PDB file of C-alpha atoms in Angstrom:
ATOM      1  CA  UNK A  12     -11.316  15.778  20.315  1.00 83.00           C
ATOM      2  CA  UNK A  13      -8.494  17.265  18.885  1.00 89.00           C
ATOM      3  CA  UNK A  14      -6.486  17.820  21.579  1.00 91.00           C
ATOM      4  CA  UNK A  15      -7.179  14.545  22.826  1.00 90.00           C
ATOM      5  CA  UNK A  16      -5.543  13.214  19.698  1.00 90.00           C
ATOM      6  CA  UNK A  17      -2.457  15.325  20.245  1.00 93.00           C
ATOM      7  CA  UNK A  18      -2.109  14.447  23.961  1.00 92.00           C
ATOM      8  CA  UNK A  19      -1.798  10.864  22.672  1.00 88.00           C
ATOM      9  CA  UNK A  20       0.137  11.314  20.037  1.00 91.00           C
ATOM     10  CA  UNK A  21       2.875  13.346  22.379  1.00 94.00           C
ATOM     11  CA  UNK A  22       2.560  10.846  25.004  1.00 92.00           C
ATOM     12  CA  UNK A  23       3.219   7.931  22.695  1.00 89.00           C
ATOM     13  CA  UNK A  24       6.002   9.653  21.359  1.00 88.00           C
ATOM     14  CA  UNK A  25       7.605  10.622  24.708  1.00 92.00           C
ATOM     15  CA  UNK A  26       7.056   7.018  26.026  1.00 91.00           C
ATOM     16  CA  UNK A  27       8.676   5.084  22.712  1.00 91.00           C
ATOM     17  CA  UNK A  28      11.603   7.680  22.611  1.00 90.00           C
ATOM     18  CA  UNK A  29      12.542   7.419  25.455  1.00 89.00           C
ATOM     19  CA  UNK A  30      12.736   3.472  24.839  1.00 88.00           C
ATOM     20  CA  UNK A  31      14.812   4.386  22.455  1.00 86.00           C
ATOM     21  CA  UNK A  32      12.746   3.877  19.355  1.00 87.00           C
ATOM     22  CA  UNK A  33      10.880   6.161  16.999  1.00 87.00           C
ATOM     23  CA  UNK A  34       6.951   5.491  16.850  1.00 89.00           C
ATOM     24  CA  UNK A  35       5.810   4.201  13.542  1.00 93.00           C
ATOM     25  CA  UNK A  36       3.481   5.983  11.581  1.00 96.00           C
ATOM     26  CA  UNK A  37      -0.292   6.252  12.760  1.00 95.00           C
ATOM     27  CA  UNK A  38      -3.481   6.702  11.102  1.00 96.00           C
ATOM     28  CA  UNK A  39      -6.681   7.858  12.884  1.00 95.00           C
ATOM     29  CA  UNK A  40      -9.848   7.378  11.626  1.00 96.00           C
ATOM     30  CA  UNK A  41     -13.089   9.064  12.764  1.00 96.00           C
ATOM     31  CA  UNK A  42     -16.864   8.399  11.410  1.00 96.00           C
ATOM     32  CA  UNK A  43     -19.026  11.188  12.056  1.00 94.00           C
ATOM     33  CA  UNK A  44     -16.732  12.276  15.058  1.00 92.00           C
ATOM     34  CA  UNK A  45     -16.496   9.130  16.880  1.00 93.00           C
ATOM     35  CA  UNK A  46     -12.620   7.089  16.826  1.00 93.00           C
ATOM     36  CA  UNK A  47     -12.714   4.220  14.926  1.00 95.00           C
ATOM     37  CA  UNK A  48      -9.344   3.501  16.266  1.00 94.00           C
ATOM     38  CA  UNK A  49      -5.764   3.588  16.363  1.00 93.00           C
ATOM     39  CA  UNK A  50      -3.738   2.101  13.321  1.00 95.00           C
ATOM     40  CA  UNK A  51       0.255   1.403  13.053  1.00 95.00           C
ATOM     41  CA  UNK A  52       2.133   1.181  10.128  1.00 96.00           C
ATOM     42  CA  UNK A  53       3.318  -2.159   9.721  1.00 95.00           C
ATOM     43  CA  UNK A  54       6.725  -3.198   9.563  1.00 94.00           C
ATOM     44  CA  UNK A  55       8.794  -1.559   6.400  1.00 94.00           C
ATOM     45  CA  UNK A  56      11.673  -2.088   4.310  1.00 95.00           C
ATOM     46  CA  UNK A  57      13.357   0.880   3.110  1.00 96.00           C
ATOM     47  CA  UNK A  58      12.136   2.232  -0.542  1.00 96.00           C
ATOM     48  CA  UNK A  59       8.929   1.376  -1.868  1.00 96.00           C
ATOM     49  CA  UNK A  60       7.561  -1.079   0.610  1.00 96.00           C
ATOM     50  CA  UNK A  61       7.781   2.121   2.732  1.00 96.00           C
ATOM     51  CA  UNK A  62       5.967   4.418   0.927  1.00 96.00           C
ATOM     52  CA  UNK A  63       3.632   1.372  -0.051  1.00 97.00           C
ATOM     53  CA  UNK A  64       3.061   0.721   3.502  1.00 97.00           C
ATOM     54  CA  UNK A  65       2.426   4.101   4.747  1.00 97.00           C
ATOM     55  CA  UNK A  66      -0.412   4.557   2.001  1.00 97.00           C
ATOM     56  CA  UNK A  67      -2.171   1.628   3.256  1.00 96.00           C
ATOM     57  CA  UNK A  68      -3.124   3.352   6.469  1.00 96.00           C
ATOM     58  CA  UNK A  69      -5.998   4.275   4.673  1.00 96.00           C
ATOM     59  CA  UNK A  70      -7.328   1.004   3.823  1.00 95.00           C
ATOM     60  CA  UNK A  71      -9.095   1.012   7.318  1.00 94.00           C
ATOM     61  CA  UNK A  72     -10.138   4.529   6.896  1.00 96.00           C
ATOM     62  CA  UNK A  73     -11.958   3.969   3.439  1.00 95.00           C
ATOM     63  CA  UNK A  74     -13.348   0.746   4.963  1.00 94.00           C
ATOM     64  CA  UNK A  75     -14.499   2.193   7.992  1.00 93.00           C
ATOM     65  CA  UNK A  76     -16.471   4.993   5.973  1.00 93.00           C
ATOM     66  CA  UNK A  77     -14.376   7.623   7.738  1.00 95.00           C
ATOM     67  CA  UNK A  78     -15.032  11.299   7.206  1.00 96.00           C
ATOM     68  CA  UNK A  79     -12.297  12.426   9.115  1.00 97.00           C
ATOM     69  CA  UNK A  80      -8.168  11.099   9.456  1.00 97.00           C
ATOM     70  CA  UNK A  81      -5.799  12.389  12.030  1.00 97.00           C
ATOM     71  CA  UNK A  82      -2.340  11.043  10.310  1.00 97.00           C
ATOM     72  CA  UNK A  83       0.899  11.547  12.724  1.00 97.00           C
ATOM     73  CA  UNK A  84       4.462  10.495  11.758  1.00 96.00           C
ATOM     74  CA  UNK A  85       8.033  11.453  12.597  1.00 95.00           C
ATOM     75  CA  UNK A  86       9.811  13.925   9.572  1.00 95.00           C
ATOM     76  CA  UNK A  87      13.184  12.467   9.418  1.00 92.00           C
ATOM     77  CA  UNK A  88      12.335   9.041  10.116  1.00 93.00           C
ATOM     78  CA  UNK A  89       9.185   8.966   7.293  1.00 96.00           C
ATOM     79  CA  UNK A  90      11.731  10.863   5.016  1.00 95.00           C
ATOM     80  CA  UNK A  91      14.555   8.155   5.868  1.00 94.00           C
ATOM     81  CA  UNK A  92      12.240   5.003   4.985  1.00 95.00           C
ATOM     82  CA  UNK A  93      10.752   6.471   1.905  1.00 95.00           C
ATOM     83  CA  UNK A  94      14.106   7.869   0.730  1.00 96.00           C
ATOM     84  CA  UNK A  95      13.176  11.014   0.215  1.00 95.00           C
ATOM     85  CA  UNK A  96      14.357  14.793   1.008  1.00 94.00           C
ATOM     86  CA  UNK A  97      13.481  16.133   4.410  1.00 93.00           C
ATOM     87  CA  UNK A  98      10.720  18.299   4.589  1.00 85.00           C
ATOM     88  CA  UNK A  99      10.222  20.846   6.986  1.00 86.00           C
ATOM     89  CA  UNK A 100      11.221  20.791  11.109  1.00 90.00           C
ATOM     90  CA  UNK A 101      13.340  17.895  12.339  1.00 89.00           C
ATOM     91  CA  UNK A 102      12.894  16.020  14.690  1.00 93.00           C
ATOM     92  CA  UNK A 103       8.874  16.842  14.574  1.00 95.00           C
ATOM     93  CA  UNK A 104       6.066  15.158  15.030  1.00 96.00           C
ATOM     94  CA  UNK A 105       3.724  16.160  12.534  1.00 97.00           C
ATOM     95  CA  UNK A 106       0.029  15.662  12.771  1.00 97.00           C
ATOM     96  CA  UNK A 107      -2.427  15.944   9.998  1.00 98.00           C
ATOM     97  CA  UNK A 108      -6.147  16.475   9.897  1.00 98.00           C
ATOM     98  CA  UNK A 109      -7.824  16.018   7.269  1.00 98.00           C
ATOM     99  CA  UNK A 110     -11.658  15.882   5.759  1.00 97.00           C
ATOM    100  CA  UNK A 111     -12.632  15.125   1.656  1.00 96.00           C
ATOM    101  CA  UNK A 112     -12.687  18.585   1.684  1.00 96.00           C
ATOM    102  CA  UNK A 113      -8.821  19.379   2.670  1.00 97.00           C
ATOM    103  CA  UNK A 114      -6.239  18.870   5.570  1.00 98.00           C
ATOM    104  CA  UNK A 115      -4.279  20.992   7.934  1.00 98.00           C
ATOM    105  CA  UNK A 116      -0.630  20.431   8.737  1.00 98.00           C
ATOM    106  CA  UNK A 117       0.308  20.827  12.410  1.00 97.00           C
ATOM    107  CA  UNK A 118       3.697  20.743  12.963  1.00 97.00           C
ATOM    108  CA  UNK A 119       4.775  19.773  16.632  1.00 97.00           C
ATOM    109  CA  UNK A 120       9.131  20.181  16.544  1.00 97.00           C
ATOM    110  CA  UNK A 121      11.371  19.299  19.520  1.00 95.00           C
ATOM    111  CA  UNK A 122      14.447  18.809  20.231  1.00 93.00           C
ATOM    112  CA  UNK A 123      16.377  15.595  21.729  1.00 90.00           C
ATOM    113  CA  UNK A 124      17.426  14.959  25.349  1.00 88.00           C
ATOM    114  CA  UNK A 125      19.653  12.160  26.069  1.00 87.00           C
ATOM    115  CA  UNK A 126      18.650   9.960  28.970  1.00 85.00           C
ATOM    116  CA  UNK A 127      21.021   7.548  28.365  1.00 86.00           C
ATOM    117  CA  UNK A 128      22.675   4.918  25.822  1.00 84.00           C
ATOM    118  CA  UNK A 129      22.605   1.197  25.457  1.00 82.00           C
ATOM    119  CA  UNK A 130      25.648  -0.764  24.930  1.00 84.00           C
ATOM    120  CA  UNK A 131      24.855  -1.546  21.609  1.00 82.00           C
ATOM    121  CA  UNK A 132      24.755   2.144  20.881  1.00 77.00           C
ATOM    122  CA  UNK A 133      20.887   2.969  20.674  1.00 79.00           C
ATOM    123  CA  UNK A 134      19.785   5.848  22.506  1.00 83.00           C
ATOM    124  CA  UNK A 135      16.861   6.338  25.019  1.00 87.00           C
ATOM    125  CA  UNK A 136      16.260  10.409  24.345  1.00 89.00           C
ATOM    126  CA  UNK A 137      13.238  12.631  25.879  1.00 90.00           C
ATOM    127  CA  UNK A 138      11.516  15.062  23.454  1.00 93.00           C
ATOM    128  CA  UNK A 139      12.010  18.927  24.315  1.00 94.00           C
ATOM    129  CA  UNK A 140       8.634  20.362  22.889  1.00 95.00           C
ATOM    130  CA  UNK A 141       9.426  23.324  21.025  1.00 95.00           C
ATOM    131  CA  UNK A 142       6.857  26.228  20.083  1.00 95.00           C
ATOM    132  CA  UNK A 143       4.297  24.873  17.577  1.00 94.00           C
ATOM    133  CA  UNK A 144       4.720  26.755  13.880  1.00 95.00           C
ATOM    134  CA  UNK A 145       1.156  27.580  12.901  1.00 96.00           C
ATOM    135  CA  UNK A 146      -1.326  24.803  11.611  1.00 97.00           C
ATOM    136  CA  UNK A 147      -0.758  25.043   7.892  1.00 97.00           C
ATOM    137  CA  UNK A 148      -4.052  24.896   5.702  1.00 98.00           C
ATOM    138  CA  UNK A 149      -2.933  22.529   2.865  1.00 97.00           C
ATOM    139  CA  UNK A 150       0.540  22.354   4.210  1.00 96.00           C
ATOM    140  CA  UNK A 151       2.557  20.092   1.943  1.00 95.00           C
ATOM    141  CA  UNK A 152       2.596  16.260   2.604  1.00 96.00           C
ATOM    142  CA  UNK A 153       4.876  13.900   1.687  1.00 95.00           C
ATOM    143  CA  UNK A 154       3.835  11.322  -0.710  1.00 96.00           C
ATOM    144  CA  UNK A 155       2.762   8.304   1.403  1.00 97.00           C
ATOM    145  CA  UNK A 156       0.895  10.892   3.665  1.00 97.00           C
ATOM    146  CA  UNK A 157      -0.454  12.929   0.936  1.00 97.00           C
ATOM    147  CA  UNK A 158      -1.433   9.134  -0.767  1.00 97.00           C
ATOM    148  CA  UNK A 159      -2.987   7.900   2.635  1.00 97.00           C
ATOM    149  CA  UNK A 160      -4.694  10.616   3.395  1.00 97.00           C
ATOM    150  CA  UNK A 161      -6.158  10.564  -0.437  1.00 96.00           C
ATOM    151  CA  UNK A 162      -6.950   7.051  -0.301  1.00 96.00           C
ATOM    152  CA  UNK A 163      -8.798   7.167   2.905  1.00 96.00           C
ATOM    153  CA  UNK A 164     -11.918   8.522   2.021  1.00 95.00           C
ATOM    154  CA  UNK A 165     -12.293   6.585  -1.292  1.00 91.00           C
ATOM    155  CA  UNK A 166     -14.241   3.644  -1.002  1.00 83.00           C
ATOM    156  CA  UNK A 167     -13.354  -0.129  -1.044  1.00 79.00           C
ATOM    157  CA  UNK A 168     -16.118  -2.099  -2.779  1.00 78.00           C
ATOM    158  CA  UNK A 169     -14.932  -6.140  -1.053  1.00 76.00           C
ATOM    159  CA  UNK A 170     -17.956  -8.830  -2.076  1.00 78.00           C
ATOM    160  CA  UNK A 171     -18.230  -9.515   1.416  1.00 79.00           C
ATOM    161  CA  UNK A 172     -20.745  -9.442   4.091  1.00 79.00           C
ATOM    162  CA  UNK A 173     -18.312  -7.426   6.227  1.00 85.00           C
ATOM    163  CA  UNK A 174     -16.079  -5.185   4.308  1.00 83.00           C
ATOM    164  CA  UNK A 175     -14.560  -3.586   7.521  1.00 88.00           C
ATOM    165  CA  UNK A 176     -14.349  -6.641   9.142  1.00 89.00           C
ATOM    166  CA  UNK A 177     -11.840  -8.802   6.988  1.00 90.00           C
ATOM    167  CA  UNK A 178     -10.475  -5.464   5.625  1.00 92.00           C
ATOM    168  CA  UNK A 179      -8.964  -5.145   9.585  1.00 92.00           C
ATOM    169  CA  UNK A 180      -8.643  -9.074   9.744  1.00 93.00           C
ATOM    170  CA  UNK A 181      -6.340  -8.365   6.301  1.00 92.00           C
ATOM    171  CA  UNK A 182      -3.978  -5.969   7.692  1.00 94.00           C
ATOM    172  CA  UNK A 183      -3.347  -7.030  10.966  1.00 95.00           C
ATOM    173  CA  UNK A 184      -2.343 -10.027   8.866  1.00 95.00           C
ATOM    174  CA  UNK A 185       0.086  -7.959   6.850  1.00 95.00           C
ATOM    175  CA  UNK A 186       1.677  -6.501  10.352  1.00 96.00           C
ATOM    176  CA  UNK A 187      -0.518  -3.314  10.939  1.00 96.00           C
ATOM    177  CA  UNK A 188      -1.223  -2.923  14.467  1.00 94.00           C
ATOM    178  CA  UNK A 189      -4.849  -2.389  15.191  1.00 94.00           C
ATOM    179  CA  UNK A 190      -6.570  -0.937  18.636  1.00 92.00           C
ATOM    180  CA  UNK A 191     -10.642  -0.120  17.265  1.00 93.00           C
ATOM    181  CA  UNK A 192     -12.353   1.900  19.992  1.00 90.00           C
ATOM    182  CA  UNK A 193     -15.624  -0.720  21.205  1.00 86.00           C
ATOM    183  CA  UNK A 194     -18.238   0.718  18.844  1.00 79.00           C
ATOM    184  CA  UNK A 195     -15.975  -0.280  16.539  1.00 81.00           C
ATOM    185  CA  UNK A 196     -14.382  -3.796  17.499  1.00 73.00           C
ATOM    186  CA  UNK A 197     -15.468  -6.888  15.975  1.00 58.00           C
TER     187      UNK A 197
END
């Protein structure tokens, strides 16, 4: 499964760079091994709404009952929205896996290739995968990861007769961008 995720992750990432745009933050969630689905951070403002946004990821997670969260996000574009110090490789991908019991930080760095540039200046680049530092058992997270991935397997008590239901319902409201697998779809 795991390489599955990373496949997709790296293919999302070579397909939206070389659109020219970094891939938003994306959140994971398995129950008892099986993919609840793929979740997108929603549009953020710089600052606080960022880091605010990130966290949130996990609302699905904690909904769905998830005992597992595969987190990915870009360094220097997660470090850029939440105004805060680079950490580690960049460009990377980094990919996190995590349990209750702890994550591990997998680091995927690469370097840019320029396809070519709009006329408005934005640039359409393909990722050069560099060699793959070794997963990192409780590598540091950044706060909104470290916060998501926290978050995600603490339970949300909603009065309703579908808690995972509206909780999706909810977010895609707010701008998240939901794909469940079909066990999991409403």
């Amino acid at each position: 499964m795991w390489n599955g995720l990373v496949g997709v992750a790296k293919e999302t990432y070579t397909a939206s760079l070389g659109e020219g745009v970094v891939p938003r933050p994306l959140m994971m969630p398995l129950v008892r091994g099986e993919l609840v689905g793929l979740i997108w951070v929603r549009p953020l403002r710089v600052g606080q709404d960022a880091l605010a946004g990130i966290a949130e990821l996990a609302n699905i997670a904690a909904a769905a009952g998830a005992d597992e969260v595969v987190l990915a996000w870009e360094t220097h574009d997660v470090a850029t929205a939440c105004e805060l110090p680079i950490v580690g490789p960049a460009p990377c991908l980094n990919m996190v896996l995590a349990t209750p019991g702890g994550h591990v930080l997998h680091q995927f760095p690469y370097s840019e290739q320029l396809l070519s540039r709009s006329p408005e200046g934005w640039a359409s680049v393909a990722p050069d995968w560099r060699p793959a530092p070794a997963p990192q058992s409780g590598g540091e997270l950044v706060p909104p990861i470290q916060a998501a991935v926290n978050f995600s397997f603490t339970s949300i008590e909603l009065d309703h007769p579908d808690p995972f239901g509206v909780t999706v319902v909810l977010m895609e409201e707010d701008g998240y961008r939901i794909s469940l697998t079909e066990a999991f779809a409403r």
